[in-house]
CSV table of C-alpha atoms and ligand atoms in Angstrom, one decimal:
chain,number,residue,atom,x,y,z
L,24,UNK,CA,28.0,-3.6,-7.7
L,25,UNK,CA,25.7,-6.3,-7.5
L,26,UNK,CA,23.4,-7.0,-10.7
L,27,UNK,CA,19.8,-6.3,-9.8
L,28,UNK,CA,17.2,-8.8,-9.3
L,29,UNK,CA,14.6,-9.3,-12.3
L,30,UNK,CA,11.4,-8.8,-12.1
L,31,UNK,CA,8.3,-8.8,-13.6
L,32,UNK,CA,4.9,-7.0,-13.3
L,33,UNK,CA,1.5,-8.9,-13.7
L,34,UNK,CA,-1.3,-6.4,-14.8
L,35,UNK,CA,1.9,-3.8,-16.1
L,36,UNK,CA,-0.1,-2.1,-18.4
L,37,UNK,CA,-2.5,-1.0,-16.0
L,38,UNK,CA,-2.9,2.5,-13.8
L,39,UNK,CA,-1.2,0.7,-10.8
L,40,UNK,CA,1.4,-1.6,-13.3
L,41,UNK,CA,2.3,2.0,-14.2
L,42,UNK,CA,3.3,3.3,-11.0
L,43,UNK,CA,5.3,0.2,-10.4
L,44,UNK,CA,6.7,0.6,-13.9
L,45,UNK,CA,7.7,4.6,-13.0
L,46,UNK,CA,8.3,3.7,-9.1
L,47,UNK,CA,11.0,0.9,-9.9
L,48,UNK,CA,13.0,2.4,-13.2
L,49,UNK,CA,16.4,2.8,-11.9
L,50,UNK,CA,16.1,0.7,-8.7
L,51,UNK,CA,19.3,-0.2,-6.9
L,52,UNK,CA,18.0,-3.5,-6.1
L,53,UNK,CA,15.5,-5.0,-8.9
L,54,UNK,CA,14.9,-4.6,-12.7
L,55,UNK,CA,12.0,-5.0,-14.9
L,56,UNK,CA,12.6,-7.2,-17.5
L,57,UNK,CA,9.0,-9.0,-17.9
L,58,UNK,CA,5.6,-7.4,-18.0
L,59,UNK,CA,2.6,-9.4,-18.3
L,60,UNK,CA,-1.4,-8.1,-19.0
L,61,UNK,CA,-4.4,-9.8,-20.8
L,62,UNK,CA,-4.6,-11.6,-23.8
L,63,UNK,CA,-5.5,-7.9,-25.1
L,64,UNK,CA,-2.4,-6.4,-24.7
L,65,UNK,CA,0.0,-9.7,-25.2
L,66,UNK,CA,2.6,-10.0,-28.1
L,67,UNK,CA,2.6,-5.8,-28.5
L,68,UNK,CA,5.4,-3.8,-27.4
L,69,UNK,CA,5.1,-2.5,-23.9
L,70,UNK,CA,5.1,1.1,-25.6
L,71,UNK,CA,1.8,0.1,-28.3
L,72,UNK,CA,0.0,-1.9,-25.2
L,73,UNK,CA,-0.3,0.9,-22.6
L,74,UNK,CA,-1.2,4.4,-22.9
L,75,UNK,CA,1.0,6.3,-20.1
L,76,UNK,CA,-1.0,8.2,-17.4
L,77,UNK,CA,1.4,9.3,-15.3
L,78,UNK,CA,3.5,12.5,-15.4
L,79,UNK,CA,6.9,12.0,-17.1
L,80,UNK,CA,8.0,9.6,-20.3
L,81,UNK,CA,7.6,5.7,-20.4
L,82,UNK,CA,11.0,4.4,-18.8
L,83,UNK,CA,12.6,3.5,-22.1
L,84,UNK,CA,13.8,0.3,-20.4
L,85,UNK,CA,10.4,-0.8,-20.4
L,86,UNK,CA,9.1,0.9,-23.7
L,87,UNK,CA,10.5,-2.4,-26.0
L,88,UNK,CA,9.6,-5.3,-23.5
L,89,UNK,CA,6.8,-7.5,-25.3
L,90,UNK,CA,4.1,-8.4,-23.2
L,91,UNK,CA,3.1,-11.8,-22.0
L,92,UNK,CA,0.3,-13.4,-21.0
L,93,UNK,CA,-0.3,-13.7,-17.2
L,94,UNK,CA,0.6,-16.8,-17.0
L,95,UNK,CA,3.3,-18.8,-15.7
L,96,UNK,CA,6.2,-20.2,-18.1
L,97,UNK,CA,6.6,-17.4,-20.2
L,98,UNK,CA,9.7,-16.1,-19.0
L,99,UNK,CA,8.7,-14.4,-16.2
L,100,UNK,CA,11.3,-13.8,-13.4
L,101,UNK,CA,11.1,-15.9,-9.9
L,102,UNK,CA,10.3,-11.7,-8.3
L,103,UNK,CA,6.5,-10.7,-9.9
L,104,UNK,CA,4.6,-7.1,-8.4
L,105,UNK,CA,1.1,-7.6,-9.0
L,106,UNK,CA,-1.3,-4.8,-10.4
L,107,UNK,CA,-4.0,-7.1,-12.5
L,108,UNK,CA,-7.5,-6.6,-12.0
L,109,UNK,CA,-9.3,-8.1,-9.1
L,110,UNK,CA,-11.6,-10.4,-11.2
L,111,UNK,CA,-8.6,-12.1,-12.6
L,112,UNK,CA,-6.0,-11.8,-9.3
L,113,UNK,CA,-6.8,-14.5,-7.3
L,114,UNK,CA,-6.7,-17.0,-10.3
L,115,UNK,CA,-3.5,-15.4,-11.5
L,116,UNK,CA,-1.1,-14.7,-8.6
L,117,UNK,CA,-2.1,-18.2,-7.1
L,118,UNK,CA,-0.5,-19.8,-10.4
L,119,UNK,CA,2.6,-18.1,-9.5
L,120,UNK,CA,3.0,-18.7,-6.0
L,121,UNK,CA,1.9,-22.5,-7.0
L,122,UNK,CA,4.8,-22.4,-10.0
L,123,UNK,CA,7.3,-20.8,-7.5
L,124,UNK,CA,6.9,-17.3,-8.5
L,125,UNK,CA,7.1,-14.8,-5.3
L,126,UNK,CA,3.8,-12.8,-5.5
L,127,UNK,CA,4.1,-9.2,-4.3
L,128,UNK,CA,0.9,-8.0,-4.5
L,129,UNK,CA,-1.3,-5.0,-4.4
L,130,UNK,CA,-4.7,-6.6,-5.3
L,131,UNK,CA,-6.9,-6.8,-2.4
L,132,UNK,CA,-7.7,-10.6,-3.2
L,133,UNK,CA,-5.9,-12.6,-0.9
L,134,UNK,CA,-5.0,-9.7,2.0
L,135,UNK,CA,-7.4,-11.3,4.6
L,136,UNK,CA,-7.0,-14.3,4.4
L,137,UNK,CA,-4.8,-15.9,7.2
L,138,UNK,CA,-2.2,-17.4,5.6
L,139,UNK,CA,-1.4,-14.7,3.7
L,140,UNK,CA,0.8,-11.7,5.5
L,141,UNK,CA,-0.5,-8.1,5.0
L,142,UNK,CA,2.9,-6.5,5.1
L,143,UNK,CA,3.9,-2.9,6.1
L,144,UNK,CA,7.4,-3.1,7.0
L,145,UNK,CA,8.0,-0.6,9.5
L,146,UNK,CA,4.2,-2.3,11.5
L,147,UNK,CA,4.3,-5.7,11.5
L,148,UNK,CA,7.5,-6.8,9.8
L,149,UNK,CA,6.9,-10.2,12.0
L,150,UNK,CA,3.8,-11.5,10.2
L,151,UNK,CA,6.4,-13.2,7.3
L,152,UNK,CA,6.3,-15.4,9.7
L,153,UNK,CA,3.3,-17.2,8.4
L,154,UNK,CA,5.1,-17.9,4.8
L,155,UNK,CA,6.4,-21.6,5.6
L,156,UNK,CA,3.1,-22.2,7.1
L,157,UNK,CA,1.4,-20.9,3.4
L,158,UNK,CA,3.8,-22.8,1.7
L,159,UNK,CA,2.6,-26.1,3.7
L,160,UNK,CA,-1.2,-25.6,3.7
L,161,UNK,CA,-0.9,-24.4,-0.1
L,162,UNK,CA,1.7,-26.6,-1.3
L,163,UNK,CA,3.8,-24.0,-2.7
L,164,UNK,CA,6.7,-23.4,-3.7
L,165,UNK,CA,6.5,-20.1,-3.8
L,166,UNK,CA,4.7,-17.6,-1.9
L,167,UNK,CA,2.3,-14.1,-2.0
L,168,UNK,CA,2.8,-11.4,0.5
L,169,UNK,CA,0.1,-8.3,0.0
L,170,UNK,CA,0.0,-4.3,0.9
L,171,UNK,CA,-2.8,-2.6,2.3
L,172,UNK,CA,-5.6,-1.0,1.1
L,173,UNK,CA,-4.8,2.7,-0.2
L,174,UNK,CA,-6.3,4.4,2.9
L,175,UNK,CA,-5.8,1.5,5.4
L,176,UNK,CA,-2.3,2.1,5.1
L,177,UNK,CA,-2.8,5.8,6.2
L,178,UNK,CA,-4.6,4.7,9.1
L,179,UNK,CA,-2.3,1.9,9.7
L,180,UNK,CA,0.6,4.2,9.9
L,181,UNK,CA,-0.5,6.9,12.0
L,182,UNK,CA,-1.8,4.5,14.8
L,183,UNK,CA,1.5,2.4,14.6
L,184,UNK,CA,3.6,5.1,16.9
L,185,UNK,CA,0.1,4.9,19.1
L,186,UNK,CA,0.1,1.4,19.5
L,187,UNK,CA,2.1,1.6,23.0
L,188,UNK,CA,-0.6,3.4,24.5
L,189,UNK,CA,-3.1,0.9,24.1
L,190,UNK,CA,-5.4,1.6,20.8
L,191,UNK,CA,-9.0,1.2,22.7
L,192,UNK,CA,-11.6,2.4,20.2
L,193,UNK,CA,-10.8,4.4,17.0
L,194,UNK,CA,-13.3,6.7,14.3
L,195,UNK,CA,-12.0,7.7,10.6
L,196,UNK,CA,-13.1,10.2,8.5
L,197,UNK,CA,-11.8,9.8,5.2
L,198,UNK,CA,-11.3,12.3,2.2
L,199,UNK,CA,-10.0,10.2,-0.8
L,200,UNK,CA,-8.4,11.3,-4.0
L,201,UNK,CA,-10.2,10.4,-7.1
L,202,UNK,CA,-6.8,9.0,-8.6
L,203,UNK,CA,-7.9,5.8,-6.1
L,204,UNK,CA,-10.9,5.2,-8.5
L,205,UNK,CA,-7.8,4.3,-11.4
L,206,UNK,CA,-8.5,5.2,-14.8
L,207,UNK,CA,-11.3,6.4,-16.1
L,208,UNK,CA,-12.3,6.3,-12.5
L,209,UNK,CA,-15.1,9.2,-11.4
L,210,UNK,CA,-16.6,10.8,-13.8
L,211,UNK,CA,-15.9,14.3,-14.0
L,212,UNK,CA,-19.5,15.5,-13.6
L,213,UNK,CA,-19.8,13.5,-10.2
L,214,UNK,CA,-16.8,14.5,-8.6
L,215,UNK,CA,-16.0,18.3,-9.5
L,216,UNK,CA,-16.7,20.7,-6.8
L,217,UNK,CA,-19.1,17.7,-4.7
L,218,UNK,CA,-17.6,15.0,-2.4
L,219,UNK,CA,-19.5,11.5,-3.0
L,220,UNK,CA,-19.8,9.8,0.5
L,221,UNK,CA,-19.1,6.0,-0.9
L,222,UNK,CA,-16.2,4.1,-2.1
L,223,UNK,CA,-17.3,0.2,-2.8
L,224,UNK,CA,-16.4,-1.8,0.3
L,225,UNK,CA,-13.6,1.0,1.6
L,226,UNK,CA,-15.2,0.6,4.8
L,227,UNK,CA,-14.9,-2.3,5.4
L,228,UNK,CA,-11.7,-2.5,4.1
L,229,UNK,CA,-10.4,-0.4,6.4
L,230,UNK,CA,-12.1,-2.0,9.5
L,231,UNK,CA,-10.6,-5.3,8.9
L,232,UNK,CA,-7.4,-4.5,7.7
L,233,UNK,CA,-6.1,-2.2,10.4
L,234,UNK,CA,-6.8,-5.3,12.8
L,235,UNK,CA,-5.0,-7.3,10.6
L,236,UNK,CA,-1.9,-5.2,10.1
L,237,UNK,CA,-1.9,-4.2,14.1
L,238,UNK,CA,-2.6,-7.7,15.2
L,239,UNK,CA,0.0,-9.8,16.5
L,240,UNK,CA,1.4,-13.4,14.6
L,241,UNK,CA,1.8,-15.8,17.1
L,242,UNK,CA,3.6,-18.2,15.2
L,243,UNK,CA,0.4,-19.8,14.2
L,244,UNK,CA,-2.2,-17.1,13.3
L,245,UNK,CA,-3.3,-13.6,12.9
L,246,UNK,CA,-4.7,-12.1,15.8
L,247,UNK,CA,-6.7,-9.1,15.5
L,248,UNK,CA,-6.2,-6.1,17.9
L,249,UNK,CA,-8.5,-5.9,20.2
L,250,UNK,CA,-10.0,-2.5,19.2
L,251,UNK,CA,-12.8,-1.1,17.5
L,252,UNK,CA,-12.6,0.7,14.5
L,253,UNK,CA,-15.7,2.6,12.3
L,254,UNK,CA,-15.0,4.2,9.3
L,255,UNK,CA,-16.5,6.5,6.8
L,256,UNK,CA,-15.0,7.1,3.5
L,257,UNK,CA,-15.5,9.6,1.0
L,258,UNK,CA,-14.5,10.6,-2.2
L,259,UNK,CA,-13.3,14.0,-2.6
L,260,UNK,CA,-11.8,16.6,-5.6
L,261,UNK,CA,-8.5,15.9,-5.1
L,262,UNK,CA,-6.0,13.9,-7.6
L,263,UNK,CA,-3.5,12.3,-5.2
L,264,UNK,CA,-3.6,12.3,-1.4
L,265,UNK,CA,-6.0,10.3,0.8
L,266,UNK,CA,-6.2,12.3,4.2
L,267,UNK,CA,-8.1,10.6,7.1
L,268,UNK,CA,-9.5,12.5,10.1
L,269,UNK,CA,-9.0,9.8,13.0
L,270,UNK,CA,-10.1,10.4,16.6
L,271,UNK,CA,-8.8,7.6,19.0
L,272,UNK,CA,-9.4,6.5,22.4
L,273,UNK,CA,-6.3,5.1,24.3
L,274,UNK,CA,-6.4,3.1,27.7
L,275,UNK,CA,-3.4,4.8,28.9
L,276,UNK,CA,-3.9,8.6,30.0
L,277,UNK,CA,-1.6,10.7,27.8
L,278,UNK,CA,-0.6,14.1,26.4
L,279,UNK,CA,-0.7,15.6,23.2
L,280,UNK,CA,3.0,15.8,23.4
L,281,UNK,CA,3.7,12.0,24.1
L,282,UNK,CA,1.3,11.2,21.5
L,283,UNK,CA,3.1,13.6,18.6
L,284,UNK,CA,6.6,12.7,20.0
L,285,UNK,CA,5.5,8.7,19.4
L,286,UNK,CA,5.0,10.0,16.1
L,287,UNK,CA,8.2,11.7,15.6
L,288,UNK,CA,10.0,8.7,17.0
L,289,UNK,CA,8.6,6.2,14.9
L,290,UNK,CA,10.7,3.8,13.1
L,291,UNK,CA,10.8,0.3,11.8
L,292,UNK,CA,12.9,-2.6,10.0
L,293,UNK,CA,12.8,-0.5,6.7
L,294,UNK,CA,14.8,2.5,8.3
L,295,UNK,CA,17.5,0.0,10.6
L,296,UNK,CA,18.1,-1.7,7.8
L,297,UNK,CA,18.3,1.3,5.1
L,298,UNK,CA,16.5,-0.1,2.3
L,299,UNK,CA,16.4,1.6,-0.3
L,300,UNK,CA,12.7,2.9,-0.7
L,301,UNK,CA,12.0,3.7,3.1
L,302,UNK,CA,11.8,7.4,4.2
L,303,UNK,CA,14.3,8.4,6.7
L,304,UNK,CA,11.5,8.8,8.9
L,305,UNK,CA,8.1,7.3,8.8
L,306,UNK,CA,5.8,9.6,10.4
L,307,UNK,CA,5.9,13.1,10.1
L,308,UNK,CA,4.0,15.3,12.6
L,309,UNK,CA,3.4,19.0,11.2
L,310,UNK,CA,2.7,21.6,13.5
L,311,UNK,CA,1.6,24.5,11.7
L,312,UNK,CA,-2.1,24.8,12.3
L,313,UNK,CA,-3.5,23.8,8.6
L,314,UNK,CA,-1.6,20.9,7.5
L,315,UNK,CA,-1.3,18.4,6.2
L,316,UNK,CA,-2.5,19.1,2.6
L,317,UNK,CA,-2.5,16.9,-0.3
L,318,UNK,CA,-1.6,19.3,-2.6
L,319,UNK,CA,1.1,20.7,-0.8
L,320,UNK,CA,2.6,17.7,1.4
L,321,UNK,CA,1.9,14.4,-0.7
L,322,UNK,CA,4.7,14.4,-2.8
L,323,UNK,CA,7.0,15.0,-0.1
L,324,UNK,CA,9.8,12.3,1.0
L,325,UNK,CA,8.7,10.4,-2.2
L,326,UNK,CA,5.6,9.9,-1.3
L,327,UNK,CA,6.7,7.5,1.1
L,328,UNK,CA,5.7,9.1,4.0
L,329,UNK,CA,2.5,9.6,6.6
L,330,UNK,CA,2.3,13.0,7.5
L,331,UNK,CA,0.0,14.2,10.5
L,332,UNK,CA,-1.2,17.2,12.2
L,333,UNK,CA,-3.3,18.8,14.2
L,334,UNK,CA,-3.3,16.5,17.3
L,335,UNK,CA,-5.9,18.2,19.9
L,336,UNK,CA,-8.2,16.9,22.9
L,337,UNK,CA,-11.2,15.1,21.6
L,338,UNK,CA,-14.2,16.0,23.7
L,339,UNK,CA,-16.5,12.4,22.9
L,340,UNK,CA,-12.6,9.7,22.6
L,341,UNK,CA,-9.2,11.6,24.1
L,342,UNK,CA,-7.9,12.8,21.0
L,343,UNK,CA,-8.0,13.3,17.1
L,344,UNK,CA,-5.9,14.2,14.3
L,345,UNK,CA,-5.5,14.2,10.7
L,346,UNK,CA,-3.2,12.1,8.3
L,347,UNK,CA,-2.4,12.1,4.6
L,348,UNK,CA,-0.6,9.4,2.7
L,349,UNK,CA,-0.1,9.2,-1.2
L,350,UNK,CA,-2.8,6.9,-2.0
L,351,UNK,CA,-0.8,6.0,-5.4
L,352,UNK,CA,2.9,5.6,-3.6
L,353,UNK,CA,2.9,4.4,0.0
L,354,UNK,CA,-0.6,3.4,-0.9
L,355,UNK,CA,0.0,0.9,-3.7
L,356,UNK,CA,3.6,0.8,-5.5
L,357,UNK,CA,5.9,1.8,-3.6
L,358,UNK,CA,4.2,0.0,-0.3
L,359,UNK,CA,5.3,-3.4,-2.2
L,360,UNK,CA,7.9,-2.3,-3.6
L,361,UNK,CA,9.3,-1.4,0.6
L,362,UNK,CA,7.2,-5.4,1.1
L,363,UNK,CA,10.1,-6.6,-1.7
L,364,UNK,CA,12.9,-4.9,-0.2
L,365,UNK,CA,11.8,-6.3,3.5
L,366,UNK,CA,11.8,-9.9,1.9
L,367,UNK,CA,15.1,-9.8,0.3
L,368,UNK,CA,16.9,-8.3,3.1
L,369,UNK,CA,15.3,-11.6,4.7
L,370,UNK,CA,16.6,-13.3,2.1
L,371,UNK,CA,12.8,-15.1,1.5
L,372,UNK,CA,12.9,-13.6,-1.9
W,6,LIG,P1,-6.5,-1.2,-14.5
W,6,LIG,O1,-6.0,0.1,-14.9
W,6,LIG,O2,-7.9,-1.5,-15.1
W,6,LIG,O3,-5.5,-2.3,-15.0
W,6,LIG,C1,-5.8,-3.7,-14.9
W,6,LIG,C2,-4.6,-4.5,-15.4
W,6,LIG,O4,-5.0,-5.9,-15.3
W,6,LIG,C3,-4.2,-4.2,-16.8
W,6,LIG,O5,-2.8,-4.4,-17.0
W,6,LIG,C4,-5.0,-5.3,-17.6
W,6,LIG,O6,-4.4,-5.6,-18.8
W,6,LIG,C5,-4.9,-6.4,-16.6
W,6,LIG,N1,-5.9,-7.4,-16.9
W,6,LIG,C6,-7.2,-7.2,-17.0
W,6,LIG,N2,-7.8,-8.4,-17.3
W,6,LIG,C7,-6.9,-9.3,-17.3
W,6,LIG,C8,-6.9,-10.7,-17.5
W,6,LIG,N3,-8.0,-11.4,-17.8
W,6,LIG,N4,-5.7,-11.4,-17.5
W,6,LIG,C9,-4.5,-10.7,-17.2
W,6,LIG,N5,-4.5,-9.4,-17.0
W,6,LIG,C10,-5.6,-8.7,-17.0
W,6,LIG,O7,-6.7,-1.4,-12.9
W,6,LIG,P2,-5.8,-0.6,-11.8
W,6,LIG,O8,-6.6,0.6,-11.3
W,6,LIG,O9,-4.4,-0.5,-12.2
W,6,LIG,O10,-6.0,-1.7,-10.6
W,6,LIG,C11,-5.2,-2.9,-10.6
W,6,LIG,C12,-5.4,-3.6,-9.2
W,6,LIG,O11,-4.9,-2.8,-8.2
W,6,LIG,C13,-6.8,-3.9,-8.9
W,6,LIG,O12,-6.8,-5.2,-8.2
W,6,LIG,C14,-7.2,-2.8,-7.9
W,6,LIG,O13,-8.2,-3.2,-7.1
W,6,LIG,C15,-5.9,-2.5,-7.2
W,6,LIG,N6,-5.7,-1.2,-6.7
W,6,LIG,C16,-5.9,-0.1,-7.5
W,6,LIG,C17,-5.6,1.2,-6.9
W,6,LIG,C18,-5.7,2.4,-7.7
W,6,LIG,O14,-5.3,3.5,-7.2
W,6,LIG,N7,-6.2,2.4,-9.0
W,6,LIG,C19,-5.2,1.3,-5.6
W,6,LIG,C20,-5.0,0.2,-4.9
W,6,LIG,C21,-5.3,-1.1,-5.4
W,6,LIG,P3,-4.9,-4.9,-20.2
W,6,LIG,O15,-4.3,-3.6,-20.3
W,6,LIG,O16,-4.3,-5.9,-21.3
W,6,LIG,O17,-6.4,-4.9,-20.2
């Protein structure tokens, strides 16, 4: 067996340093051995620095790392995730790409801009592509890739298979799961039995970043897809599980059945390549009548998956159906941990 590739987590002690903590203990391919956080939580014990949210034990591998500051030179492993808080991510992951650190990201900081690729492997596993050209303008020697926003990636997913078919115009509904808000995050008196109709620049998120992620690299630059896309987000009761109500407008006339087949079909670099995190099969479609649901279907495949459902005729665009997407997994973790595994099967790790 091959020995695993360090790594390290910037922002570990965090909710989203968590999941990465829980998401990569006993990964084939990389091992944490460095955790880094602010100069709060630096020279404790992993274990003393961060009080565990998630369901299940600290991985003891983790438990007696000390923490380090973010900052590079202390130790810290060429391969660093990155969960620190947006105030501080731009300064701090830029360090490490400048020190030769690869940045894998999950901070929304750097995801637009257009050297920077906004990765999901089985979408636009092409858009590397722009990594020597980061390294030149940046004068790098190492490099940051980002994931998606939590719900962009839902979104991103279910219109991938869709793609062929010429995206046109597309509207999202979302219902988003409080676990989105981190820790503290909503306070129980707002969101129990109510919906709150605003999430802090989710919108716009989601507008920009689909085009992004659907867009084509031409060797040069981004280029947006050419579609429109309006979204309204909301945050609902629910702990984990971001489903989005989409209803689309294709140039090409179509049938339900093409459209959920597309779906089915769906598959990318992650699943030729069998790395180790991708889901056997991307998208699901479900066909009973009330599904997906978060509570029941999230967890599913690992949480790697974007389930569908309840493709039907749109009377005002041509059709509309749900998705769902764990907000925590495929939306923040384990989407960079699938970026990592696409990069070192490059071998641009
Ligand atoms: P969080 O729980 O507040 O954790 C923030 C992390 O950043 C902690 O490890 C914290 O260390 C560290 N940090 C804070 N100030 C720092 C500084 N000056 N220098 C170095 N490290 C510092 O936040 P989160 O919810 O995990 O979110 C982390 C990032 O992921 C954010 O950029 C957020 O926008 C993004 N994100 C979050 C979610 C989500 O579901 N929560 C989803 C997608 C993306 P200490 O413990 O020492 O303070």
């Amino acid at each position: 067996m091959q020995p695993r590739i360090e790594a390290g987590v910037l922002g570990a002690t965090g909710m989203v340093g968590q999941h990465f903590i829980r998401f990569l203990a006993n990964h084939p391919w990389f091992q944490v051995t460095w955790v880094g956080a602010s100069d709060r939580s630096a020279g404790k014990k992993y274990s003393e620095a961060t009080a565990w949210r998630l369901g299940g034990t600290m991985p003891a591998a983790v438990a007696d790392l000390t923490v380090e500051e973010c900052k590079p030179g202390k130790g810290a492993p060429k391969l660093v995730f990155s969960a620190t808080d947006a105030s501080v991510a731009t300064e701090i992951e830029q360090s490490f790409a400048k020190a030769g650190h690869t940045v894998v990201s999950n901070s929304r900081n750097h995801r637009m801009e257009a050297d920077v690729p906004l990765l999901v492997p089985e979408v636009n596993p092409e858009h590397l592509g722009v990594l020597p050209l980061q390294k030149q303008n940046r004068g790098w020697s190492g490099q940051i890739v980002t994931n998606p926003n939590c719900s962009t990636i839902v979104l991103a997913m279910a219109l991938a298979p869709l793609k062929p078919f010429g995206i046109e115009r597309t509207l999202v509904t979302t219902m988003q799961a409080i676990s989105g808000a981190g820790y503290p995050g909503v306070a129980s008196m707002d969101i129990n039995a109510n919906v709150i109709p605003f999430i802090g620049s989710e919108e716009e998120k989601m507008e920009s970043e689909t085009q992004k992620i659907l867009g084509a690299f031409d060797g040069a630059a981004f280029n947006a897809h050419p579609m429109a896309v309006s979204a309204q987000c909301n945050r609902v009761p629910v702990v984990d599980g971001h489903l989005v109500a989409v209803s689309v407008q294709l140039a090409a006339k179509a049938g339900e059945a093409e459209l959920i087949g597309a779906m089915n079909a769906f598959r990318g670099a992650p699943q030729e390549r069998g790395l180790p995190s991708a889901p056997a099969q991307p998208v699901i479609y479900m066909s009973d009548r009330d599904r997906p649901q978060p509570r029941r279907d999230v967890e599913r495949e690992n949480g790697m998956v974007v389930f569908t459902g309840r493709m039907r005729k749109c009377p005002v665009f041509d059709f509309k159906f749900l998705a769902l997407g764990h907000n925590t997994v495929r939306g923040a973790a384990g989407a960079a941990v699938l970026n990592a595994e696409l990069m070192h099967s490059e071998g641009i790790l």
